[in-house]
C-alpha positions as a printed Julia matrix, in Angstrom:
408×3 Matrix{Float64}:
   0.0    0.0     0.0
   1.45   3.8    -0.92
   1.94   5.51    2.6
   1.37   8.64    1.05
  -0.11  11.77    3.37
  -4.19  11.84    3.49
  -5.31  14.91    1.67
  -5.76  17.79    3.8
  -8.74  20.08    4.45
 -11.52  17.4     3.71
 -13.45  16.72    0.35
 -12.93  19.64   -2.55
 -16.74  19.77   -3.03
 -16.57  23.57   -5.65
 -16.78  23.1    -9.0
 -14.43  25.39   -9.74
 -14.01  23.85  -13.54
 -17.39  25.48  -14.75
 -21.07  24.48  -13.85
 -20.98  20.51  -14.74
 -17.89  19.64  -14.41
 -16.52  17.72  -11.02
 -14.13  19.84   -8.81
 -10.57  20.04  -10.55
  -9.13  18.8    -7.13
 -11.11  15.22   -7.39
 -10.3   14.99  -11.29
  -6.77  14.91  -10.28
  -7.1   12.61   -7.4
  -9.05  10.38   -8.94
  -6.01  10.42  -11.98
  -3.05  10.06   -9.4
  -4.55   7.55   -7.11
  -8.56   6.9    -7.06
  -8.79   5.43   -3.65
  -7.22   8.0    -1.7
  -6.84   8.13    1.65
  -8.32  11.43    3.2
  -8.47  14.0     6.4
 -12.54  14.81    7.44
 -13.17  18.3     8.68
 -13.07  17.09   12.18
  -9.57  15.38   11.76
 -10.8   11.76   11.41
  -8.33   9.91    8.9
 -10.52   8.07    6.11
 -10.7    7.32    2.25
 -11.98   9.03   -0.84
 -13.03   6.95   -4.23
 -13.17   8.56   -7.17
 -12.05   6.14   -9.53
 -15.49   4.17  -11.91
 -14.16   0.07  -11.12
 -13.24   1.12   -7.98
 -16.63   2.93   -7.22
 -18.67   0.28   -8.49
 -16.88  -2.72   -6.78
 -17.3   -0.76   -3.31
 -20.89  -0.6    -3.88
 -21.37  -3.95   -4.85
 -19.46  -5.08   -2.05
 -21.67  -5.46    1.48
 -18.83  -5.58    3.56
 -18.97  -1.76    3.03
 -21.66  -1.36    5.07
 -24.09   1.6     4.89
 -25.03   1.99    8.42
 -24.4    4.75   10.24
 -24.51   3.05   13.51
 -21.55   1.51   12.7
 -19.19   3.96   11.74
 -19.05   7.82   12.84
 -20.52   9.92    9.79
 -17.39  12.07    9.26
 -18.3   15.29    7.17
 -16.24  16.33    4.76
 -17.11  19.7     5.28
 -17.81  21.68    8.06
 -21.8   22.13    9.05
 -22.01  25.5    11.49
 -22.52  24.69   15.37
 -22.32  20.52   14.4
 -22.15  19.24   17.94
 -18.54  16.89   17.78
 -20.2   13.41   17.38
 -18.03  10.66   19.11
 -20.79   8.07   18.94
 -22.22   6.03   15.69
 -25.7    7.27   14.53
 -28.45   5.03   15.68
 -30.57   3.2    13.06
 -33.85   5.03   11.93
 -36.55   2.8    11.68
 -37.98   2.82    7.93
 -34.78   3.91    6.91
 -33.51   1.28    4.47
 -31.11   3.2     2.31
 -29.14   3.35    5.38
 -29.4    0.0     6.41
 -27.82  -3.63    5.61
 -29.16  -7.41    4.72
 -30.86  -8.97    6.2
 -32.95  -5.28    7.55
 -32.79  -3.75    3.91
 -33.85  -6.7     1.88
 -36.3   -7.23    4.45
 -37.52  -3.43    4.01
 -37.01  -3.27    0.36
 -38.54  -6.19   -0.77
 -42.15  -4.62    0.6
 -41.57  -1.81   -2.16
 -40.03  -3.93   -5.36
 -44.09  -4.23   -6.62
 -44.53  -0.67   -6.28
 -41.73   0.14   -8.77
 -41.61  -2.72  -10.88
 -40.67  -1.61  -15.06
 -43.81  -3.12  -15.51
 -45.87  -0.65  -13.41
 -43.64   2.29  -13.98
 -44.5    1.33  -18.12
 -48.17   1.6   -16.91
 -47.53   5.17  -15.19
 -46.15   6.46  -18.62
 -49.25   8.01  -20.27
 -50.52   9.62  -17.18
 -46.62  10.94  -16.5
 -46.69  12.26  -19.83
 -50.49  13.91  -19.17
 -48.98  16.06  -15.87
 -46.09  17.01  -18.18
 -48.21  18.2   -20.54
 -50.34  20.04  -17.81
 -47.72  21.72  -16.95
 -46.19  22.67  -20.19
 -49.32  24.77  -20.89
 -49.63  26.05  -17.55
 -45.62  27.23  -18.51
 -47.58  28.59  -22.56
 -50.02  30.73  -20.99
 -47.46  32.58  -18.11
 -45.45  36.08  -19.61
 -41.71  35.09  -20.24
 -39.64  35.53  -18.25
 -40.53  32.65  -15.84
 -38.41  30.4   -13.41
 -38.27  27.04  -14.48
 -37.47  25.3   -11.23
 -40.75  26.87   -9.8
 -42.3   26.06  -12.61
 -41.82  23.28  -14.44
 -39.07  21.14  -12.5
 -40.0   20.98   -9.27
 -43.49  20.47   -9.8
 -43.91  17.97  -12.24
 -41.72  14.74  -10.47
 -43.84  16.6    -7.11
 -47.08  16.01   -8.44
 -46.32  12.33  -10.02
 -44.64  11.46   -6.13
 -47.31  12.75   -4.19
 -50.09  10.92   -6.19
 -48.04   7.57   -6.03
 -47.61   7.74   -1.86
 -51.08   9.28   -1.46
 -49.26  12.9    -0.17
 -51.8   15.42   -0.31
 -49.99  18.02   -3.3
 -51.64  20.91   -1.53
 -49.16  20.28    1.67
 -45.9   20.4    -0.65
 -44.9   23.88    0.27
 -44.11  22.52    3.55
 -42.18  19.21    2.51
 -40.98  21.19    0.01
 -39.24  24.03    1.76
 -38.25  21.3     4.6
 -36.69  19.45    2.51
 -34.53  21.7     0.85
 -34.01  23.0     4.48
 -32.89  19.3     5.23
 -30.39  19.17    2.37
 -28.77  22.63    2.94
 -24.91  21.29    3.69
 -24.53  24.32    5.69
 -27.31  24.43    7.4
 -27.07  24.32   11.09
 -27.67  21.33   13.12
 -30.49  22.74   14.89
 -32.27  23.45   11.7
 -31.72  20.64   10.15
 -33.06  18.32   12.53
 -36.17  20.58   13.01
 -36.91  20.26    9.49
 -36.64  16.26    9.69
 -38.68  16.4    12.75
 -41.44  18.29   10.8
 -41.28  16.26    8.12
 -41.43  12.71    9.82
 -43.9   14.42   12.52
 -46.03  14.81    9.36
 -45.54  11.9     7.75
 -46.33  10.21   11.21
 -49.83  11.34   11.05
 -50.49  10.58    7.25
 -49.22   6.91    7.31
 -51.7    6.48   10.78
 -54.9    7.82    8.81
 -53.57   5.32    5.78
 -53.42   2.59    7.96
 -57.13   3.79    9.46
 -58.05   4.49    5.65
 -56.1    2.89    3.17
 -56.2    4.2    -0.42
 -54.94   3.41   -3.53
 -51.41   4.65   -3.69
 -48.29   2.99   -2.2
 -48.49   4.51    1.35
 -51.94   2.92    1.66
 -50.64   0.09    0.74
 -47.75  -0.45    2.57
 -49.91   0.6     5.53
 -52.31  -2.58    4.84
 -48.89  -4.32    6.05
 -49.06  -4.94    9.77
 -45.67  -6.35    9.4
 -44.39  -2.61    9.24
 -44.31  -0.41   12.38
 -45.9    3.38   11.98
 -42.36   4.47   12.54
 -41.08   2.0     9.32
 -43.68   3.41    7.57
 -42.58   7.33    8.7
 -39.14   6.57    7.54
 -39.64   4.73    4.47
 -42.24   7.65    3.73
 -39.78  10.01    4.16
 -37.34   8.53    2.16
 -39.37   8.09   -1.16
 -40.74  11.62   -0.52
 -37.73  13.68   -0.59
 -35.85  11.52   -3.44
 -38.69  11.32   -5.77
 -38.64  14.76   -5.64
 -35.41  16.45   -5.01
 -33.35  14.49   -7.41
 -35.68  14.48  -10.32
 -36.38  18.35   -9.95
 -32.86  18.81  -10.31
 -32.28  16.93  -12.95
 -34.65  18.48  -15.27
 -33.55  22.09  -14.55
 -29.71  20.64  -14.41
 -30.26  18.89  -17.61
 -32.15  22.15  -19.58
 -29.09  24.37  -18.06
 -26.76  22.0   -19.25
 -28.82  21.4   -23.32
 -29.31  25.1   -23.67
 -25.18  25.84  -23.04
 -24.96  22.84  -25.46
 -26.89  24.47  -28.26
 -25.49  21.7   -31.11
 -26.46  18.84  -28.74
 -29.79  20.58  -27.96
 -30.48  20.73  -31.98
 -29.66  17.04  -32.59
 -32.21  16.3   -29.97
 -34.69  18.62  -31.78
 -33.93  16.72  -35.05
 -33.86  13.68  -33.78
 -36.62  12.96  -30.92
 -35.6    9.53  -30.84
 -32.28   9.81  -29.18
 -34.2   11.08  -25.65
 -33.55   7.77  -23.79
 -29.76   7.61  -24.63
 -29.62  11.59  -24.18
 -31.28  11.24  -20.16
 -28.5    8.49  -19.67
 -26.06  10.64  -20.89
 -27.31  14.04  -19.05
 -27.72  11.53  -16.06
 -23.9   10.51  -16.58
 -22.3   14.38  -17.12
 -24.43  16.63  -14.5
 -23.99  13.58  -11.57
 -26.64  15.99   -9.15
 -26.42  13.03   -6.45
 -22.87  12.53   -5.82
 -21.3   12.24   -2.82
 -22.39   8.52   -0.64
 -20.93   7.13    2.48
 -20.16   3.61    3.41
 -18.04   1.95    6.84
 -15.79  -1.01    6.25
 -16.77  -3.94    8.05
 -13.2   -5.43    8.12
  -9.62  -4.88    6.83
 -10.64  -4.53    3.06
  -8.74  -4.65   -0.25
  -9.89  -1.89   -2.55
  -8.13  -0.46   -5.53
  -4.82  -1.9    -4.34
  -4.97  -0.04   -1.14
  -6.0   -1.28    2.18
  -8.8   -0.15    3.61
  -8.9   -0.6     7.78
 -11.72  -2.0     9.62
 -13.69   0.96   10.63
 -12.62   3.44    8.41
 -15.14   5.98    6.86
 -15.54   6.24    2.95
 -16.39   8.03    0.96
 -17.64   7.78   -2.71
 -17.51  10.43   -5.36
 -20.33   9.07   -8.4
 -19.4   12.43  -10.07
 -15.47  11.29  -10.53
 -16.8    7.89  -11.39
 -18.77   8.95  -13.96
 -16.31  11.31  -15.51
 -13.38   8.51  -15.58
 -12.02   8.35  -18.88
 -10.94   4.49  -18.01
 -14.61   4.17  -18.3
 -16.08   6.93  -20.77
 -14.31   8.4   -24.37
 -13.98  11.94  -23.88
 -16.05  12.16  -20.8
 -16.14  15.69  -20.2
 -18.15  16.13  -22.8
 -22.16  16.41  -23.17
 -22.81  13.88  -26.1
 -26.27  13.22  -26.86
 -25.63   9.77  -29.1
 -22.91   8.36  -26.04
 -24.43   5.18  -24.65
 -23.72   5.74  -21.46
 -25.41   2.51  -20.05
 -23.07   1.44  -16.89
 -23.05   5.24  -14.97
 -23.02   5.15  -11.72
 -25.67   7.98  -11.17
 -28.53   5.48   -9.75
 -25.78   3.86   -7.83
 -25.02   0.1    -7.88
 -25.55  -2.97   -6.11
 -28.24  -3.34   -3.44
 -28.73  -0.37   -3.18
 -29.45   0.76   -7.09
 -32.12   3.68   -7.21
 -35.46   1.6    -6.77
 -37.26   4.75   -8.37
 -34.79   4.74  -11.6
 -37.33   3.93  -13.39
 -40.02   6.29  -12.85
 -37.06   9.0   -13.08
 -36.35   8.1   -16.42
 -39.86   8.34  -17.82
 -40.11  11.76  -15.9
 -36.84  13.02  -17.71
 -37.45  11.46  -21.19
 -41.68  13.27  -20.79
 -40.26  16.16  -19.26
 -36.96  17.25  -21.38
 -39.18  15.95  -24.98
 -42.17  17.98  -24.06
 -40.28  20.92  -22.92
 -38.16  20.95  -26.15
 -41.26  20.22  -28.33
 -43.02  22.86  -26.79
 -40.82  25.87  -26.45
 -38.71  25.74  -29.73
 -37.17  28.71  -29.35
 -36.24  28.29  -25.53
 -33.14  30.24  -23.65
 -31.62  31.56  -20.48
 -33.09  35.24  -19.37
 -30.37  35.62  -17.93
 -26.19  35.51  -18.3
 -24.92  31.67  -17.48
 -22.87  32.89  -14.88
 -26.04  34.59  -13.37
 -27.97  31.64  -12.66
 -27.7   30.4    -9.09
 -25.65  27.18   -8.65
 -26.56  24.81   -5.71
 -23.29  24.31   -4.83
 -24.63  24.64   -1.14
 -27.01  21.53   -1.38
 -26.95  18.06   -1.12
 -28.16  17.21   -4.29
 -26.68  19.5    -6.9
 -28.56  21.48   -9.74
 -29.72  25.43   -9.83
 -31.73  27.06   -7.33
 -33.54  28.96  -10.26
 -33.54  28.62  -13.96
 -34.56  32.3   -15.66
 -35.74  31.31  -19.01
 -37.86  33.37  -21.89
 -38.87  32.4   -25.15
 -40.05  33.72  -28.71
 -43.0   31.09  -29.55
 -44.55  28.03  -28.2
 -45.69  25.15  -30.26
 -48.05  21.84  -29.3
């Protein structure tokens, strides 16, 4: 194993390289060695991947556990007035993404009907009816407009709340909480009162459910006396905020990203039949969720290094996805790559269970948005529009766009 020094002053997180391109700092890592070892914000000694077969042979590998209980969470950056945590995280019921076999197959298996291809195939006309909804709620508002507000936050809101049965009139509140929740800077305090609002609220939905079940996936999960209220809180709040959050941000990403790309955004015009490769691909180069955490189990070989019992890692999906090992030229946007293989809806157990309904939601979303608004483009300078470089999940807190002419 190289006994080189960790790298100092935690995880580069700024990308300083230009809107959708990963930190220059982890491109050169992930070049010169991509399991590195690193130095947390609170002095804890750990490891950074960065590099794609490295990245995907972690995930795929349950000795890398992903629960916090085991291992202290270690940020990478600094959160203001973070009490100094000495003790592992306990479990939250529900919770499955942070969770290991036997608990998350357990949990997970309950949800694998809900989100079966099969269903998600069934969802597809009435996905591409709110889309449309939308679109000409978007036709008959004055340019300018914000496309966040919108178009991208509300269309993968309105399909997730009618799947789980969440009332869409109560989405300013899980709304802002959320994005109060995934603030990396916001302060402990606030953070945990906007999770305790949240599950509070969730709490009392799942108990009417299980009073009154519905037809939508809460309902139904309630009708499972196997699962305690607070299972059903946490796995509530866990489909909630990522069929949401990540989607949202990956349509107003993705337009950012197609309308500074104007020769990728015309071969998508010309050819509507390249959408499914061009989400993968979109999916691939903008990366929004990016940075995981697993604990090793044991003394672990990874990447030719070796990894100590106990250790805290960390995964960067971004570098893995921009690896040229993996990818030809991967710093660039290219509509006809087959990009099959990212990492972007992770790997392993823990693959996004909702890819899926995200990619009919970005296919019906970016097609009808194009289709649409032909002559769509930024109201603003590119350097103008507001970066979320202070989230969680990565994208653009607003999206000023005008246009000349809509179409149907």
């Amino acid at each position: 194993m190289n006994q080189a020094a960790p790298i100092p002053h935690g995880l580069p997180t700024e990308r300083d390289a230009g809107p959708f391109d990963p930190p220059r700092e982890i491109t050169r890592l992930r070049e010169a060695r991509p399991v590195s070892p690193m130095l947390f914000a609170d002095g804890h000694e750990g490891w950074l991947v960065t590099g794609y077969e490295a990245v995907r042979q972690l995930l795929a590998d349950t000795r890398f556990s992903s629960r916090q209980d085991l291992g202290v969470l270690h940020m990478p950056y600094e959160i203001p007035d973070m009490p100094v945590i000495t003790e592992p995280s306990p479990q939250v019921p529900g919770l499955f993404v942070a969770m290991d076999p036997p608990d998350h197959t357990r949990l997970r298996r309950k949800l694998t009907g809900a989100f079966t291809v099969k269903r998600m195939k069934m969802l597809e006309e009435h996905i591409g009816d709110i889309v449309e909804r939308q679109l000409d709620e978007m036709a008959r508002r004055t340019p300018t407009i914000d496309l966040v507000k919108e178009f991208a936050l509300p269309v993968p809101s309105l399909v997730i709340c009618e799947l789980l049965g969440v009332p869409y009139e109560d989405r300013d509140t899980f709304q802002g909480n959320s994005a109060k929740f995934m603030a990396k800077e916001q302060s402990f305090e606030e953070k945990m009162a906007a999770y305790g609002a949240m599950t509070a609220y969730l709490a009392e939905l799942v108990t009417r459910k299980r009073a009154e079940p519905g037809e939508d996936i809460l309902s139904d999960l309630a009708r499972d006396d196997d699962l305690s209220i607070e299972e059903l809180t946490g796995i509530a709040f866990l489909l909630l905020l990522a069929g949401h959050e990540t989607t949202a941000n990956m349509l107003s990403l993705g337009t950012f990203a197609l309308l500074e790309h104007p020769e990728q955004l015309a071969e998508l015009r010309a050819n509507p039949e390249l959408m499914p490769d061009a989400v993968e691909e979109l999916m691939r180069y903008l990366s929004v969720a990016d940075i995981f955490y697993r604990y090793a189990t044991e003394d672990l070989e990874l990447g030719g290094e070796t990894i100590g019992k106990g250790s805290t890692v960390v995964i960067s999906l971004l570098a893995a996805n921009r690896d040229p090992r993996r990818f030809d030229n991967p710093d660039t946007l290219d509509v006809h790559r087959k990009a099959r293989g990212h990492t972007s809806f992770g790997h392993g157990i823990h693959q996004c269970l909702g890819q899926q309904l995200a990619r009919i939601e970005m296919r019906a979303g970016f097609a009808g948005l194009l289709r649409r608004f032909p002559t769509l483009q930024l109201a603003v300078p590119a350097d103008e529009v507001r970066l979320r470089t202070d989230m969680n999940i990565y994208g653009v807190h607003e999206l000023p766009v005008t246009w000349t002419q809509t179409a149907q």
